[in-house]
Short mmCIF file of C-alpha atoms in Angstrom, two decimals:
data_model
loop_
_atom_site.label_atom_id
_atom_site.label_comp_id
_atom_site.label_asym_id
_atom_site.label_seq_id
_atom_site.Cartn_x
_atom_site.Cartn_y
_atom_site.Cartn_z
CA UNK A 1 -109.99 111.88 -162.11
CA UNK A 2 -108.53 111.11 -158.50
CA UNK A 3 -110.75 109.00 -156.02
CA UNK A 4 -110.89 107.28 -153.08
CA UNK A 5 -110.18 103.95 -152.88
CA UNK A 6 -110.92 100.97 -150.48
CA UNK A 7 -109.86 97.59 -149.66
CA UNK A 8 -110.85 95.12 -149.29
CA UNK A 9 -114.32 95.53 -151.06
CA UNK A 10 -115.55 92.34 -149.46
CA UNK A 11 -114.62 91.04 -145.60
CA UNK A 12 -115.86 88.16 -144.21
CA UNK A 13 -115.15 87.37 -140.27
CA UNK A 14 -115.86 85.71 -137.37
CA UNK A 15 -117.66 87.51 -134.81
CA UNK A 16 -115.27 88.51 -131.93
CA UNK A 17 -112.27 88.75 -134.44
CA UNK A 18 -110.58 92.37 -135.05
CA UNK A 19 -110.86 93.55 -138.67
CA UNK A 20 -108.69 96.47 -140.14
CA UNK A 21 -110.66 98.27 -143.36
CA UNK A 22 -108.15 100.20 -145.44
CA UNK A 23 -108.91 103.35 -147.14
CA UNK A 24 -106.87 105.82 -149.54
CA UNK A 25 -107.99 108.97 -149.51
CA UNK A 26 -107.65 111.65 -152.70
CA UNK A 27 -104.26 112.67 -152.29
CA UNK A 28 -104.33 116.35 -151.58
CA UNK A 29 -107.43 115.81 -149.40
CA UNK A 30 -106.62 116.80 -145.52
CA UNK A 31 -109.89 115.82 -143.98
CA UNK A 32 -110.70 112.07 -143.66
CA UNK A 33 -114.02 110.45 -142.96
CA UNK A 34 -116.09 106.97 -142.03
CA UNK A 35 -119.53 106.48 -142.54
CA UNK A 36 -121.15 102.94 -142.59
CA UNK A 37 -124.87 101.82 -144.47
CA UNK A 38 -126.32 98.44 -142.87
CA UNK A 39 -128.06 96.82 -145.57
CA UNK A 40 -131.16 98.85 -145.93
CA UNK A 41 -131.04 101.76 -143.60
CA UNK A 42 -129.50 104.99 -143.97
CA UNK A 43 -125.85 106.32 -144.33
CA UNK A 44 -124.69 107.19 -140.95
CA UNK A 45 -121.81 108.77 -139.77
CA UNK A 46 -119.28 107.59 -137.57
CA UNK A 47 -115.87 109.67 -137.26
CA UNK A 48 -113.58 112.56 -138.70
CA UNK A 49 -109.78 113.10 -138.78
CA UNK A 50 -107.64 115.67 -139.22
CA UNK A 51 -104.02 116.58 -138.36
CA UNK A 52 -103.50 112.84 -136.73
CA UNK A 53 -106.95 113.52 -134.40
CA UNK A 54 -110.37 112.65 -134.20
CA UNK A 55 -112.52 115.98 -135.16
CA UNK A 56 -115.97 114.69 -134.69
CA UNK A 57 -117.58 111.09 -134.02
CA UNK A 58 -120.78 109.75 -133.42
CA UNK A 59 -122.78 107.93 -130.65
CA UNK A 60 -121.72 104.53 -132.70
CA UNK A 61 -118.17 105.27 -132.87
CA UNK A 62 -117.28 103.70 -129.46
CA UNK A 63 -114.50 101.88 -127.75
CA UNK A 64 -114.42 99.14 -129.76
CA UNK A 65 -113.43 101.69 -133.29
CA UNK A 66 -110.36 103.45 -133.98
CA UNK A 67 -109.02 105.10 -136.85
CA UNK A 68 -105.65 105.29 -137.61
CA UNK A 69 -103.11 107.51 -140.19
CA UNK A 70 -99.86 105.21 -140.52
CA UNK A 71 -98.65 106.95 -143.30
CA UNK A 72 -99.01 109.63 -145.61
CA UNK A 73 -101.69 107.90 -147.98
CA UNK A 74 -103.36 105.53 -146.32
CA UNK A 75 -106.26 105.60 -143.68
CA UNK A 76 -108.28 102.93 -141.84
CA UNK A 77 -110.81 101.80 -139.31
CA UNK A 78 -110.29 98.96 -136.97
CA UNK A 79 -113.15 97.25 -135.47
CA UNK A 80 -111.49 95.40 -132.28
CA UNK A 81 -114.29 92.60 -131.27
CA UNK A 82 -116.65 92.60 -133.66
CA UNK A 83 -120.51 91.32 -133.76
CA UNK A 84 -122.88 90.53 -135.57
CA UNK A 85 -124.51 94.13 -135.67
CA UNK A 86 -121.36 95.48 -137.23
CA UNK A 87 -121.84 93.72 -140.74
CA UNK A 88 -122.89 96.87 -142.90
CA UNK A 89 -120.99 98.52 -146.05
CA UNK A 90 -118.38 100.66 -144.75
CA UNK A 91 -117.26 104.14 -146.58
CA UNK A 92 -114.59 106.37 -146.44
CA UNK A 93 -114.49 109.42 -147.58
CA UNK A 94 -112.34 112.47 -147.49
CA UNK A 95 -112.39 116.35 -148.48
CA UNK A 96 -109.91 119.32 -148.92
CA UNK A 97 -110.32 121.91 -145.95
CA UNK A 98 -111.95 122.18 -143.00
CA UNK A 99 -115.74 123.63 -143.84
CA UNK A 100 -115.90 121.86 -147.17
CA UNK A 101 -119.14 120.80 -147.85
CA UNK A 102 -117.49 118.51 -150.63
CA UNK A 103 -117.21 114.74 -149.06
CA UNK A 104 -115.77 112.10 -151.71
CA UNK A 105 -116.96 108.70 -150.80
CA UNK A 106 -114.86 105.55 -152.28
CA UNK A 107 -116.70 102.48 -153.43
CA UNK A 108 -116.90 100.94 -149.85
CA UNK A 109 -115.95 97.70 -148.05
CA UNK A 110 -118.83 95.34 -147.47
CA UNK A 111 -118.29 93.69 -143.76
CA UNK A 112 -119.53 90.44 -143.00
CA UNK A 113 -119.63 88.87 -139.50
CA UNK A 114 -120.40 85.89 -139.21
CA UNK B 1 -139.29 114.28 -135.43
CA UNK B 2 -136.96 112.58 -138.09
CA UNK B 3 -134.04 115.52 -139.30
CA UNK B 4 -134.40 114.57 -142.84
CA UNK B 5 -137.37 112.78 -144.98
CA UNK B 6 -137.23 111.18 -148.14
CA UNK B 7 -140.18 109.29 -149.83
CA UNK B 8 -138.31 105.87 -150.67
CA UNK B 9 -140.33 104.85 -153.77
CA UNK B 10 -139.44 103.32 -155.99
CA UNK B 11 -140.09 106.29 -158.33
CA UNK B 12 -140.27 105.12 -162.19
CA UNK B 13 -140.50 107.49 -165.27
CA UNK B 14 -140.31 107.24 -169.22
CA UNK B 15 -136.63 108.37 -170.32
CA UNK B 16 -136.91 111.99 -171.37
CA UNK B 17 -138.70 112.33 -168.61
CA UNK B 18 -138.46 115.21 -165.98
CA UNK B 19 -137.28 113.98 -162.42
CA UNK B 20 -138.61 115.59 -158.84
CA UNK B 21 -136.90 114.39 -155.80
CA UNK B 22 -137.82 115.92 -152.81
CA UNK B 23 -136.46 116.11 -148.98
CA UNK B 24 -138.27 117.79 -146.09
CA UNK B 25 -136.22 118.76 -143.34
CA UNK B 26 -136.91 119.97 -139.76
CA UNK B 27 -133.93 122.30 -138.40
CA UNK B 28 -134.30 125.20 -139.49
CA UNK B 29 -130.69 126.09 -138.42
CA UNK B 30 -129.31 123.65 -141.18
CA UNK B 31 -127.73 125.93 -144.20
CA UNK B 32 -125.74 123.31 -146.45
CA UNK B 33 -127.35 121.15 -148.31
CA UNK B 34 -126.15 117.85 -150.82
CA UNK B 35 -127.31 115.45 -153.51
CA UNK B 36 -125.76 112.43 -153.54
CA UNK B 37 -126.58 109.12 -156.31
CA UNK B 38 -125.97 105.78 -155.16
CA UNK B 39 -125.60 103.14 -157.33
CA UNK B 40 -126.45 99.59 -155.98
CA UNK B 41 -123.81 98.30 -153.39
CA UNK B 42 -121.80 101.25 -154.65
CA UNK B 43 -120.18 104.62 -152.77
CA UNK B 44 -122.22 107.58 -152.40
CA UNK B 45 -121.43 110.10 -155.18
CA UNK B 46 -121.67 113.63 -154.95
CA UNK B 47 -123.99 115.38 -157.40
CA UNK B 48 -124.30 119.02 -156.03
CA UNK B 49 -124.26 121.17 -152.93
CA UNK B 50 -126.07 124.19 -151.71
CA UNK B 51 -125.80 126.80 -149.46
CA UNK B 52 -129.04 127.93 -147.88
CA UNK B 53 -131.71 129.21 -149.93
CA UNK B 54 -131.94 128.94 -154.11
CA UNK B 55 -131.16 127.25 -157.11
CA UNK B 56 -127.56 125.94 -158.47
CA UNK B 57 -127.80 124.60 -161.62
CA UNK B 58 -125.42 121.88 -162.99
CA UNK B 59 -126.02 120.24 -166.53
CA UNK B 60 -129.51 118.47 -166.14
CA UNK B 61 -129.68 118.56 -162.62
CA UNK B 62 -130.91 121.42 -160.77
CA UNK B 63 -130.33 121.51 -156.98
CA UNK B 64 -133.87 123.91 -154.94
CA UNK B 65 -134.08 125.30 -151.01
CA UNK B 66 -136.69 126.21 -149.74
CA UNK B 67 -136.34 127.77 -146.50
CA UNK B 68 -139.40 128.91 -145.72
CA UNK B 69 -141.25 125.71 -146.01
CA UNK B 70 -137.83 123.31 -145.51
CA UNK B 71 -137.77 121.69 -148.41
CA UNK B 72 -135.16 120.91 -151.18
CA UNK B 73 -135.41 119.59 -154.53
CA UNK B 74 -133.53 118.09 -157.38
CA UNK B 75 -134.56 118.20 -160.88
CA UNK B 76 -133.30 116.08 -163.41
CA UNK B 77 -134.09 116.83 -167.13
CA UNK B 78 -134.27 114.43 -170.23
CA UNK B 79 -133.75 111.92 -167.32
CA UNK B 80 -131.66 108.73 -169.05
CA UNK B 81 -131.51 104.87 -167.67
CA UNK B 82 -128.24 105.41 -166.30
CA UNK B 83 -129.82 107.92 -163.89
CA UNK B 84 -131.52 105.04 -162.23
CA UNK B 85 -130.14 104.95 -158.53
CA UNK B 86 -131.00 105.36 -155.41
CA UNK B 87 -130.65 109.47 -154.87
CA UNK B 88 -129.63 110.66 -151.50
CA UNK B 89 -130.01 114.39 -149.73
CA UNK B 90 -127.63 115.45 -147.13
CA UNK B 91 -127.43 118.66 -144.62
CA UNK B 92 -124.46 119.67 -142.86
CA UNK B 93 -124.25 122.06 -139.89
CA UNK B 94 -122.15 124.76 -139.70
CA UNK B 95 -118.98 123.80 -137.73
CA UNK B 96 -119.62 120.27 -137.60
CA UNK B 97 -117.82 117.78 -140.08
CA UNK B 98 -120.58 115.02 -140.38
CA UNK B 99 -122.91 114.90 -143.14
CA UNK B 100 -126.74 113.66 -142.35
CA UNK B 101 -128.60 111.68 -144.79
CA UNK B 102 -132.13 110.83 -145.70
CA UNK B 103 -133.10 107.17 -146.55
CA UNK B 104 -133.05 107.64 -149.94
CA UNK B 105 -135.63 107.86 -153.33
CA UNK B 106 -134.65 104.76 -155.63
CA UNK B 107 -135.27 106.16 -158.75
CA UNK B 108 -135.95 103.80 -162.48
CA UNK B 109 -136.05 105.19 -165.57
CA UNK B 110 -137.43 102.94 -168.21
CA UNK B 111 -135.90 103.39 -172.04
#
């Protein structure tokens, strides 16, 4: 059964480094998606992407995030200074069309900043 | 007013067991509606969706809206130890690609 995968499942960094999370998204999937979980709290949604743009993104998806297609199968999330309050799981997730209520999460990369 | 409230338990039951996790929301615009499990330090998975009011039934889990009193339900029968997680509901708006989620029910069930 296709999934989405993620790497690396574990990042550790210094705070005020730039850190680039990688994400594959099922393959005939079109709509591409990152959510993050701090330890504890909530799933919360940060941005969506389609056609090479941003679709939607949230109050936490700010200057210092991008997201980025470079090719046909892989999509990531860079952080460009990051702190302390950005260590959380991270999840990407992706879905078919436009409207579907079917999000695929992968398994998530677990960001520490140190 | 939170959008979406879960009771966090931990909820434990006997295997066999049948499961009742609830979510009270408070839009009463919001028409989709998901289950997601959550295994520890795992990726969301996606159990069922629903559109507005109703049942959808899917193996041993049964998804519930309520409408009129904002509430939706999932039902697990002859609940197993390998349904302990931590279950998640989700709304989405119409015309908006983010999905909302409650905190979560962590759910045991002991063999």
């Amino acid at each position: 059964e296709p999934e989405v995968t993620q790497t690396p499942s574990h990042q550790v960094t210094q705070m005020g480094q730039e850190v680039i999370l990688r994400c594959v998204p099922i393959s005939n999937h079109l709509y591409f998606y990152w959510y993050r979980q701090i330890l504890g709290q909530k799933v919360e949604f940060l941005v969506s992407f389609y056609n090479n743009e941003i679709s939607e993104k949230s109050e936490i998806f700010d200057d210092q995030f991008s997201v980025e297609r470079p090719d046909g199968s892989n999509f990531t999330l860079k952080i460009r200074s990051t702190k302390l309050e950005d260590s959380a799981m991270y999840f990407c997730a992706s879905s078919v069309v436009a409207g579907d209520n079917e999000q695929f999460f992968g398994p998530g990369t677990r960001l520490t900043v140190l | 007013q939170k959008e979406v409230e879960q009771d966090p338990g931990p909820l434990s039951v006997p295997e066999g067991a049948i499961v009742s996790l609830n979510c009270t929301y408070s839009n009463s615009a919001f028409q989709y509606f998901m289950w997601y499990r959550q295994y520890s330090r795992k990726g969301p998975e996606l159990l069922m969706y629903t559109y507005s009011s109703g049942n959808k039934e899917d193996g041993r889990f049964t998804a519930q809206v309520d409408k009129s009193s904002k509430y939706i339900s999932l039902f697990i029968r002859d609940s197993q130890p390998s349904d302990s997680a931590t279950y998640l509901c989700a709304y989405k708006d119409t015309g908006r690609r983010a999905l909302t989620f409650g905190s979560g029910t962590r759910l045991q069930v002991q063999p």
